[in-house]
């Protein structure tokens, strides 16, 4: 029994703005169905004594602490700017 239909694959491709050929649609339907079958096998495992985790390994923050230190001045940052206005970089408008 197929877990995913070709119409669903084509719908997802359309949402992702992907243009699939007939062969690609068939291949992705088969491949996604195989992936879903494999994932369904996980439901058959007995996990009653398995502690729930969000990661396989212990996760901890490895970032350095923030330290306040001197930075470049505004004038120095703008020194090579092609265009500036009121102490800021001036760039072309993105929206009208």
PDB file of N, CA and C in Angstrom:
ATOM      1  N   UNK A   1       0.832  -1.173   0.000  1.00  0.00           N
ATOM      2  CA  UNK A   1       0.000   0.000   0.000  1.00  0.00           C
ATOM      3  C   UNK A   1       0.884   1.247   0.000  1.00  0.00           C
ATOM      4  N   UNK A   2       0.591   2.153  -0.856  1.00  0.00           N
ATOM      5  CA  UNK A   2       1.374   3.374  -0.978  1.00  0.00           C
ATOM      6  C   UNK A   2       0.955   4.370   0.105  1.00  0.00           C
ATOM      7  N   UNK A   3       1.926   4.965   0.767  1.00  0.00           N
ATOM      8  CA  UNK A   3       1.651   5.940   1.824  1.00  0.00           C
ATOM      9  C   UNK A   3       1.516   7.353   1.273  1.00  0.00           C
ATOM     10  N   UNK A   4       2.023   7.570   0.069  1.00  0.00           N
ATOM     11  CA  UNK A   4       1.956   8.893  -0.536  1.00  0.00           C
ATOM     12  C   UNK A   4       1.556   8.724  -1.994  1.00  0.00           C
ATOM     13  N   UNK A   5       0.684   9.578  -2.449  1.00  0.00           N
ATOM     14  CA  UNK A   5       0.203   9.461  -3.828  1.00  0.00           C
ATOM     15  C   UNK A   5       1.001  10.384  -4.743  1.00  0.00           C
ATOM     16  N   UNK A   6       0.903  10.102  -6.012  1.00  0.00           N
ATOM     17  CA  UNK A   6       1.575  10.948  -6.992  1.00  0.00           C
ATOM     18  C   UNK A   6       0.986  12.358  -6.955  1.00  0.00           C
ATOM     19  N   UNK A   7      -0.312  12.462  -6.721  1.00  0.00           N
ATOM     20  CA  UNK A   7      -0.951  13.775  -6.640  1.00  0.00           C
ATOM     21  C   UNK A   7      -0.377  14.591  -5.474  1.00  0.00           C
ATOM     22  N   UNK A   8      -0.089  13.916  -4.363  1.00  0.00           N
ATOM     23  CA  UNK A   8       0.514  14.619  -3.224  1.00  0.00           C
ATOM     24  C   UNK A   8       1.920  15.097  -3.553  1.00  0.00           C
ATOM     25  N   UNK A   9       2.674  14.269  -4.242  1.00  0.00           N
ATOM     26  CA  UNK A   9       4.024  14.661  -4.656  1.00  0.00           C
ATOM     27  C   UNK A   9       3.954  15.855  -5.600  1.00  0.00           C
ATOM     28  N   UNK A  10       3.034  15.814  -6.548  1.00  0.00           N
ATOM     29  CA  UNK A  10       2.890  16.920  -7.485  1.00  0.00           C
ATOM     30  C   UNK A  10       2.425  18.189  -6.774  1.00  0.00           C
ATOM     31  N   UNK A  11       1.567  18.029  -5.766  1.00  0.00           N
ATOM     32  CA  UNK A  11       1.093  19.182  -4.998  1.00  0.00           C
ATOM     33  C   UNK A  11       2.251  19.836  -4.235  1.00  0.00           C
ATOM     34  N   UNK A  12       3.071  19.013  -3.579  1.00  0.00           N
ATOM     35  CA  UNK A  12       4.214  19.542  -2.842  1.00  0.00           C
ATOM     36  C   UNK A  12       5.206  20.195  -3.800  1.00  0.00           C
ATOM     37  N   UNK A  13       5.408  19.591  -4.963  1.00  0.00           N
ATOM     38  CA  UNK A  13       6.303  20.179  -5.956  1.00  0.00           C
ATOM     39  C   UNK A  13       5.778  21.541  -6.405  1.00  0.00           C
ATOM     40  N   UNK A  14       4.481  21.634  -6.566  1.00  0.00           N
ATOM     41  CA  UNK A  14       3.882  22.909  -6.972  1.00  0.00           C
ATOM     42  C   UNK A  14       4.076  23.960  -5.884  1.00  0.00           C
ATOM     43  N   UNK A  15       3.870  23.573  -4.623  1.00  0.00           N
ATOM     44  CA  UNK A  15       4.074  24.502  -3.512  1.00  0.00           C
ATOM     45  C   UNK A  15       5.520  24.977  -3.444  1.00  0.00           C
ATOM     46  N   UNK A  16       6.449  24.075  -3.772  1.00  0.00           N
ATOM     47  CA  UNK A  16       7.872  24.409  -3.750  1.00  0.00           C
ATOM     48  C   UNK A  16       8.321  25.061  -5.050  1.00  0.00           C
ATOM     49  N   UNK A  17       7.370  25.270  -5.947  1.00  0.00           N
ATOM     50  CA  UNK A  17       7.642  25.869  -7.257  1.00  0.00           C
ATOM     51  C   UNK A  17       8.690  25.079  -8.038  1.00  0.00           C
ATOM     52  N   UNK A  18       8.508  23.752  -7.995  1.00  0.00           N
ATOM     53  CA  UNK A  18       9.364  22.842  -8.749  1.00  0.00           C
ATOM     54  C   UNK A  18       8.584  22.294  -9.927  1.00  0.00           C
ATOM     55  N   UNK A  19       9.206  22.251 -11.051  1.00  0.00           N
ATOM     56  CA  UNK A  19       8.583  21.674 -12.239  1.00  0.00           C
ATOM     57  C   UNK A  19       9.170  20.269 -12.412  1.00  0.00           C
ATOM     58  N   UNK A  20       8.333  19.246 -12.235  1.00  0.00           N
ATOM     59  CA  UNK A  20       8.784  17.864 -12.328  1.00  0.00           C
ATOM     60  C   UNK A  20       8.373  17.263 -13.663  1.00  0.00           C
ATOM     61  N   UNK A  21       9.269  16.455 -14.219  1.00  0.00           N
ATOM     62  CA  UNK A  21       8.902  15.684 -15.402  1.00  0.00           C
ATOM     63  C   UNK A  21       8.084  14.484 -14.935  1.00  0.00           C
ATOM     64  N   UNK A  22       7.488  13.769 -15.874  1.00  0.00           N
ATOM     65  CA  UNK A  22       6.714  12.563 -15.531  1.00  0.00           C
ATOM     66  C   UNK A  22       7.592  11.552 -14.800  1.00  0.00           C
ATOM     67  N   UNK A  23       8.815  11.371 -15.303  1.00  0.00           N
ATOM     68  CA  UNK A  23       9.736  10.399 -14.700  1.00  0.00           C
ATOM     69  C   UNK A  23      10.125  10.818 -13.284  1.00  0.00           C
ATOM     70  N   UNK A  24      10.372  12.113 -13.080  1.00  0.00           N
ATOM     71  CA  UNK A  24      10.736  12.592 -11.754  1.00  0.00           C
ATOM     72  C   UNK A  24       9.584  12.422 -10.771  1.00  0.00           C
ATOM     73  N   UNK A  25       8.380  12.724 -11.206  1.00  0.00           N
ATOM     74  CA  UNK A  25       7.221  12.569 -10.330  1.00  0.00           C
ATOM     75  C   UNK A  25       7.052  11.115  -9.897  1.00  0.00           C
ATOM     76  N   UNK A  26       7.215  10.196 -10.835  1.00  0.00           N
ATOM     77  CA  UNK A  26       7.116   8.765 -10.503  1.00  0.00           C
ATOM     78  C   UNK A  26       8.237   8.356  -9.555  1.00  0.00           C
ATOM     79  N   UNK A  27       9.476   8.795  -9.855  1.00  0.00           N
ATOM     80  CA  UNK A  27      10.627   8.416  -9.036  1.00  0.00           C
ATOM     81  C   UNK A  27      10.483   8.975  -7.625  1.00  0.00           C
ATOM     82  N   UNK A  28      10.084  10.249  -7.491  1.00  0.00           N
ATOM     83  CA  UNK A  28       9.949  10.841  -6.164  1.00  0.00           C
ATOM     84  C   UNK A  28       8.803  10.209  -5.391  1.00  0.00           C
ATOM     85  N   UNK A  29       7.753   9.797  -6.078  1.00  0.00           N
ATOM     86  CA  UNK A  29       6.661   9.106  -5.397  1.00  0.00           C
ATOM     87  C   UNK A  29       7.175   7.800  -4.800  1.00  0.00           C
ATOM     88  N   UNK A  30       7.937   7.033  -5.574  1.00  0.00           N
ATOM     89  CA  UNK A  30       8.504   5.766  -5.075  1.00  0.00           C
ATOM     90  C   UNK A  30       9.484   6.026  -3.933  1.00  0.00           C
ATOM     91  N   UNK A  31      10.381   7.010  -4.108  1.00  0.00           N
ATOM     92  CA  UNK A  31      11.401   7.268  -3.096  1.00  0.00           C
ATOM     93  C   UNK A  31      10.788   7.783  -1.790  1.00  0.00           C
ATOM     94  N   UNK A  32       9.840   8.702  -1.887  1.00  0.00           N
ATOM     95  CA  UNK A  32       9.203   9.215  -0.677  1.00  0.00           C
ATOM     96  C   UNK A  32       8.385   8.131   0.016  1.00  0.00           C
ATOM     97  N   UNK A  33       7.762   7.255  -0.759  1.00  0.00           N
ATOM     98  CA  UNK A  33       7.021   6.145  -0.178  1.00  0.00           C
ATOM     99  C   UNK A  33       7.964   5.214   0.584  1.00  0.00           C
ATOM    100  N   UNK A  34       9.146   4.963   0.033  1.00  0.00           N
ATOM    101  CA  UNK A  34      10.132   4.113   0.710  1.00  0.00           C
ATOM    102  C   UNK A  34      10.617   4.773   1.999  1.00  0.00           C
ATOM    103  N   UNK A  35      10.794   6.081   1.978  1.00  0.00           N
ATOM    104  CA  UNK A  35      11.219   6.800   3.183  1.00  0.00           C
ATOM    105  C   UNK A  35      10.138   6.706   4.255  1.00  0.00           C
ATOM    106  N   UNK A  36       8.880   6.897   3.859  1.00  0.00           N
ATOM    107  CA  UNK A  36       7.777   6.804   4.821  1.00  0.00           C
ATOM    108  C   UNK A  36       7.635   5.388   5.366  1.00  0.00           C
ATOM    109  N   UNK A  37       7.876   4.365   4.529  1.00  0.00           N
ATOM    110  CA  UNK A  37       7.840   2.976   5.008  1.00  0.00           C
ATOM    111  C   UNK A  37       8.928   2.751   6.044  1.00  0.00           C
ATOM    112  N   UNK A  38      10.112   3.279   5.779  1.00  0.00           N
ATOM    113  CA  UNK A  38      11.213   3.125   6.735  1.00  0.00           C
ATOM    114  C   UNK A  38      10.886   3.822   8.047  1.00  0.00           C
ATOM    115  N   UNK A  39      10.339   5.038   7.972  1.00  0.00           N
ATOM    116  CA  UNK A  39       9.977   5.765   9.190  1.00  0.00           C
ATOM    117  C   UNK A  39       8.887   5.031   9.955  1.00  0.00           C
ATOM    118  N   UNK A  40       7.986   4.365   9.253  1.00  0.00           N
ATOM    119  CA  UNK A  40       6.910   3.623   9.919  1.00  0.00           C
ATOM    120  C   UNK A  40       7.471   2.448  10.715  1.00  0.00           C
ATOM    121  N   UNK A  41       8.598   1.906  10.293  1.00  0.00           N
ATOM    122  CA  UNK A  41       9.219   0.806  11.026  1.00  0.00           C
ATOM    123  C   UNK A  41       9.616   1.248  12.440  1.00  0.00           C
ATOM    124  N   UNK A  42       9.932   2.527  12.599  1.00  0.00           N
ATOM    125  CA  UNK A  42      10.317   3.015  13.923  1.00  0.00           C
ATOM    126  C   UNK A  42       9.164   2.897  14.914  1.00  0.00           C
ATOM    127  N   UNK A  43       7.927   2.969  14.423  1.00  0.00           N
ATOM    128  CA  UNK A  43       6.769   2.832  15.306  1.00  0.00           C
ATOM    129  C   UNK A  43       6.628   1.424  15.857  1.00  0.00           C
ATOM    130  N   UNK A  44       7.278   0.451  15.242  1.00  0.00           N
ATOM    131  CA  UNK A  44       7.196  -0.928  15.686  1.00  0.00           C
ATOM    132  C   UNK A  44       8.165  -1.228  16.828  1.00  0.00           C
ATOM    133  N   UNK A  45       9.100  -0.329  17.088  1.00  0.00           N
ATOM    134  CA  UNK A  45      10.100  -0.555  18.132  1.00  0.00           C
ATOM    135  C   UNK A  45       9.505  -0.324  19.513  1.00  0.00           C
ATOM    136  N   UNK A  46       9.968  -1.120  20.469  1.00  0.00           N
ATOM    137  CA  UNK A  46       9.542  -0.953  21.856  1.00  0.00           C
ATOM    138  C   UNK A  46      10.437   0.104  22.503  1.00  0.00           C
ATOM    139  N   UNK A  47       9.863   1.241  22.806  1.00  0.00           N
ATOM    140  CA  UNK A  47      10.634   2.343  23.391  1.00  0.00           C
ATOM    141  C   UNK A  47      10.167   2.669  24.808  1.00  0.00           C
ATOM    142  N   UNK A  48       9.562   1.702  25.480  1.00  0.00           N
ATOM    143  CA  UNK A  48       9.017   1.967  26.811  1.00  0.00           C
ATOM    144  C   UNK A  48      10.101   2.343  27.818  1.00  0.00           C
ATOM    145  N   UNK A  49      11.305   1.809  27.699  1.00  0.00           N
ATOM    146  CA  UNK A  49      12.378   2.099  28.658  1.00  0.00           C
ATOM    147  C   UNK A  49      13.401   3.087  28.110  1.00  0.00           C
ATOM    148  N   UNK A  50      13.064   3.763  27.046  1.00  0.00           N
ATOM    149  CA  UNK A  50      13.991   4.734  26.448  1.00  0.00           C
ATOM    150  C   UNK A  50      13.616   6.122  26.934  1.00  0.00           C
ATOM    151  N   UNK A  51      14.592   6.784  27.523  1.00  0.00           N
ATOM    152  CA  UNK A  51      14.362   8.133  28.039  1.00  0.00           C
ATOM    153  C   UNK A  51      14.228   9.106  26.866  1.00  0.00           C
ATOM    154  N   UNK A  52      13.193   9.939  26.860  1.00  0.00           N
ATOM    155  CA  UNK A  52      13.027  10.911  25.779  1.00  0.00           C
ATOM    156  C   UNK A  52      14.162  11.938  25.771  1.00  0.00           C
ATOM    157  N   UNK A  53      14.677  12.212  24.595  1.00  0.00           N
ATOM    158  CA  UNK A  53      15.732  13.208  24.447  1.00  0.00           C
ATOM    159  C   UNK A  53      15.462  14.039  23.202  1.00  0.00           C
ATOM    160  N   UNK A  54      16.011  15.230  23.195  1.00  0.00           N
ATOM    161  CA  UNK A  54      15.891  16.050  21.994  1.00  0.00           C
ATOM    162  C   UNK A  54      17.135  15.919  21.127  1.00  0.00           C
ATOM    163  N   UNK A  55      18.238  15.437  21.724  1.00  0.00           N
ATOM    164  CA  UNK A  55      19.484  15.235  20.996  1.00  0.00           C
ATOM    165  C   UNK A  55      20.100  13.917  21.433  1.00  0.00           C
ATOM    166  N   UNK A  56      20.852  13.316  20.542  1.00  0.00           N
ATOM    167  CA  UNK A  56      21.501  12.051  20.870  1.00  0.00           C
ATOM    168  C   UNK A  56      22.639  12.261  21.867  1.00  0.00           C
ATOM    169  N   UNK A  57      23.242  13.443  21.854  1.00  0.00           N
ATOM    170  CA  UNK A  57      24.365  13.740  22.737  1.00  0.00           C
ATOM    171  C   UNK A  57      23.991  14.887  23.674  1.00  0.00           C
ATOM    172  N   UNK A  58      24.697  14.980  24.789  1.00  0.00           N
ATOM    173  CA  UNK A  58      24.487  16.070  25.723  1.00  0.00           C
ATOM    174  C   UNK A  58      24.834  17.385  25.028  1.00  0.00           C
ATOM    175  N   UNK A  59      23.911  18.311  25.040  1.00  0.00           N
ATOM    176  CA  UNK A  59      24.116  19.593  24.376  1.00  0.00           C
ATOM    177  C   UNK A  59      24.358  20.658  25.429  1.00  0.00           C
ATOM    178  N   UNK A  60      25.391  21.457  25.201  1.00  0.00           N
ATOM    179  CA  UNK A  60      25.659  22.554  26.120  1.00  0.00           C
ATOM    180  C   UNK A  60      26.118  23.753  25.316  1.00  0.00           C
ATOM    181  N   UNK A  61      26.017  24.911  25.908  1.00  0.00           N
ATOM    182  CA  UNK A  61      26.417  26.134  25.249  1.00  0.00           C
ATOM    183  C   UNK A  61      27.940  26.193  25.172  1.00  0.00           C
ATOM    184  N   UNK A  62      28.475  26.295  23.977  1.00  0.00           N
ATOM    185  CA  UNK A  62      29.925  26.345  23.799  1.00  0.00           C
ATOM    186  C   UNK A  62      30.378  27.721  23.327  1.00  0.00           C
ATOM    187  N   UNK A  63      29.496  28.697  23.432  1.00  0.00           N
ATOM    188  CA  UNK A  63      29.846  30.037  23.000  1.00  0.00           C
ATOM    189  C   UNK A  63      30.603  30.767  24.100  1.00  0.00           C
ATOM    190  N   UNK A  64      31.464  31.665  23.706  1.00  0.00           N
ATOM    191  CA  UNK A  64      32.217  32.440  24.673  1.00  0.00           C
ATOM    192  C   UNK A  64      31.313  33.505  25.296  1.00  0.00           C
ATOM    193  N   UNK A  65      31.641  33.958  26.479  1.00  0.00           N
ATOM    194  CA  UNK A  65      30.835  35.026  27.087  1.00  0.00           C
ATOM    195  C   UNK A  65      31.060  36.344  26.338  1.00  0.00           C
ATOM    196  N   UNK A  66      30.063  37.181  26.343  1.00  0.00           N
ATOM    197  CA  UNK A  66      30.190  38.490  25.713  1.00  0.00           C
ATOM    198  C   UNK A  66      31.141  39.356  26.511  1.00  0.00           C
ATOM    199  N   UNK A  67      32.042  40.019  25.808  1.00  0.00           N
ATOM    200  CA  UNK A  67      32.995  40.924  26.444  1.00  0.00           C
ATOM    201  C   UNK A  67      32.916  42.247  25.711  1.00  0.00           C
ATOM    202  N   UNK A  68      32.736  43.321  26.449  1.00  0.00           N
ATOM    203  CA  UNK A  68      32.670  44.648  25.868  1.00  0.00           C
ATOM    204  C   UNK A  68      34.089  45.077  25.497  1.00  0.00           C
ATOM    205  N   UNK A  69      34.318  45.365  24.227  1.00  0.00           N
ATOM    206  CA  UNK A  69      35.639  45.811  23.799  1.00  0.00           C
ATOM    207  C   UNK A  69      35.493  46.904  22.745  1.00  0.00           C
ATOM    208  N   UNK A  70      36.544  47.653  22.508  1.00  0.00           N
ATOM    209  CA  UNK A  70      36.461  48.773  21.571  1.00  0.00           C
ATOM    210  C   UNK A  70      36.117  48.303  20.164  1.00  0.00           C
ATOM    211  N   UNK A  71      35.426  49.169  19.456  1.00  0.00           N
ATOM    212  CA  UNK A  71      35.019  48.876  18.089  1.00  0.00           C
ATOM    213  C   UNK A  71      35.474  50.016  17.197  1.00  0.00           C
ATOM    214  N   UNK A  72      35.238  49.883  15.890  1.00  0.00           N
ATOM    215  CA  UNK A  72      35.593  50.961  14.974  1.00  0.00           C
ATOM    216  C   UNK A  72      34.602  52.108  15.167  1.00  0.00           C
ATOM    217  N   UNK A  73      35.065  53.301  14.927  1.00  0.00           N
ATOM    218  CA  UNK A  73      34.188  54.461  15.049  1.00  0.00           C
ATOM    219  C   UNK A  73      33.259  54.515  13.847  1.00  0.00           C
ATOM    220  N   UNK A  74      32.203  55.283  13.981  1.00  0.00           N
ATOM    221  CA  UNK A  74      31.242  55.453  12.898  1.00  0.00           C
ATOM    222  C   UNK A  74      31.937  56.041  11.670  1.00  0.00           C
ATOM    223  N   UNK A  75      32.780  57.052  11.879  1.00  0.00           N
ATOM    224  CA  UNK A  75      33.490  57.689  10.766  1.00  0.00           C
ATOM    225  C   UNK A  75      34.411  56.698  10.060  1.00  0.00           C
ATOM    226  N   UNK A  76      35.080  55.857  10.836  1.00  0.00           N
ATOM    227  CA  UNK A  76      35.977  54.866  10.245  1.00  0.00           C
ATOM    228  C   UNK A  76      35.201  53.808   9.456  1.00  0.00           C
ATOM    229  N   UNK A  77      34.049  53.408   9.974  1.00  0.00           N
ATOM    230  CA  UNK A  77      33.220  52.412   9.284  1.00  0.00           C
ATOM    231  C   UNK A  77      32.700  52.966   7.965  1.00  0.00           C
ATOM    232  N   UNK A  78      32.384  54.249   7.927  1.00  0.00           N
ATOM    233  CA  UNK A  78      31.820  54.866   6.720  1.00  0.00           C
ATOM    234  C   UNK A  78      32.887  55.392   5.763  1.00  0.00           C
ATOM    235  N   UNK A  79      34.139  55.306   6.142  1.00  0.00           N
ATOM    236  CA  UNK A  79      35.224  55.894   5.354  1.00  0.00           C
ATOM    237  C   UNK A  79      35.234  55.397   3.906  1.00  0.00           C
ATOM    238  N   UNK A  80      35.001  54.134   3.662  1.00  0.00           N
ATOM    239  CA  UNK A  80      35.031  53.583   2.306  1.00  0.00           C
ATOM    240  C   UNK A  80      33.644  53.375   1.713  1.00  0.00           C
ATOM    241  N   UNK A  81      32.625  53.902   2.365  1.00  0.00           N
ATOM    242  CA  UNK A  81      31.260  53.725   1.867  1.00  0.00           C
ATOM    243  C   UNK A  81      31.091  54.492   0.560  1.00  0.00           C
ATOM    244  N   UNK A  82      30.513  53.860  -0.461  1.00  0.00           N
ATOM    245  CA  UNK A  82      30.304  54.572  -1.716  1.00  0.00           C
ATOM    246  C   UNK A  82      29.324  55.725  -1.582  1.00  0.00           C
ATOM    247  N   UNK A  83      28.361  55.606  -0.672  1.00  0.00           N
ATOM    248  CA  UNK A  83      27.398  56.678  -0.451  1.00  0.00           C
ATOM    249  C   UNK A  83      26.936  56.611   0.998  1.00  0.00           C
ATOM    250  N   UNK A  84      26.787  57.780   1.630  1.00  0.00           N
ATOM    251  CA  UNK A  84      26.354  57.827   3.018  1.00  0.00           C
ATOM    252  C   UNK A  84      25.495  59.063   3.238  1.00  0.00           C
ATOM    253  N   UNK A  85      24.666  58.968   4.272  1.00  0.00           N
ATOM    254  CA  UNK A  85      23.793  60.085   4.602  1.00  0.00           C
ATOM    255  C   UNK A  85      23.466  60.028   6.085  1.00  0.00           C
ATOM    256  N   UNK A  86      23.615  61.113   6.772  1.00  0.00           N
ATOM    257  CA  UNK A  86      23.316  61.225   8.205  1.00  0.00           C
ATOM    258  C   UNK A  86      24.030  60.159   9.030  1.00  0.00           C
ATOM    259  N   UNK A  87      25.280  59.881   8.704  1.00  0.00           N
ATOM    260  CA  UNK A  87      26.061  58.915   9.476  1.00  0.00           C
ATOM    261  C   UNK A  87      25.674  57.475   9.245  1.00  0.00           C
ATOM    262  N   UNK A  88      24.999  57.186   8.133  1.00  0.00           N
ATOM    263  CA  UNK A  88      24.588  55.817   7.818  1.00  0.00           C
ATOM    264  C   UNK A  88      24.948  55.492   6.379  1.00  0.00           C
ATOM    265  N   UNK A  89      25.057  54.194   6.088  1.00  0.00           N
ATOM    266  CA  UNK A  89      25.253  53.765   4.712  1.00  0.00           C
ATOM    267  C   UNK A  89      23.987  54.087   3.926  1.00  0.00           C
ATOM    268  N   UNK A  90      24.155  54.622   2.736  1.00  0.00           N
ATOM    269  CA  UNK A  90      22.989  54.893   1.879  1.00  0.00           C
ATOM    270  C   UNK A  90      23.011  53.866   0.768  1.00  0.00           C
ATOM    271  N   UNK A  91      21.919  53.146   0.636  1.00  0.00           N
ATOM    272  CA  UNK A  91      21.797  52.102  -0.385  1.00  0.00           C
ATOM    273  C   UNK A  91      20.559  52.366  -1.222  1.00  0.00           C
ATOM    274  N   UNK A  92      20.508  51.778  -2.423  1.00  0.00           N
ATOM    275  CA  UNK A  92      19.328  51.959  -3.245  1.00  0.00           C
ATOM    276  C   UNK A  92      18.066  51.395  -2.563  1.00  0.00           C
ATOM    277  N   UNK A  93      16.952  52.032  -2.790  1.00  0.00           N
ATOM    278  CA  UNK A  93      15.696  51.579  -2.199  1.00  0.00           C
ATOM    279  C   UNK A  93      15.331  50.195  -2.727  1.00  0.00           C
ATOM    280  N   UNK A  94      14.821  49.370  -1.846  1.00  0.00           N
ATOM    281  CA  UNK A  94      14.390  48.033  -2.228  1.00  0.00           C
ATOM    282  C   UNK A  94      12.914  48.060  -2.613  1.00  0.00           C
ATOM    283  N   UNK A  95      12.140  48.819  -1.889  1.00  0.00           N
ATOM    284  CA  UNK A  95      10.703  48.924  -2.136  1.00  0.00           C
ATOM    285  C   UNK A  95      10.402  50.344  -2.650  1.00  0.00           C
ATOM    286  N   UNK A  96       9.358  50.433  -3.430  1.00  0.00           N
ATOM    287  CA  UNK A  96       8.952  51.747  -3.928  1.00  0.00           C
ATOM    288  C   UNK A  96       8.044  52.427  -2.945  1.00  0.00           C
TER     289      UNK A  96
END
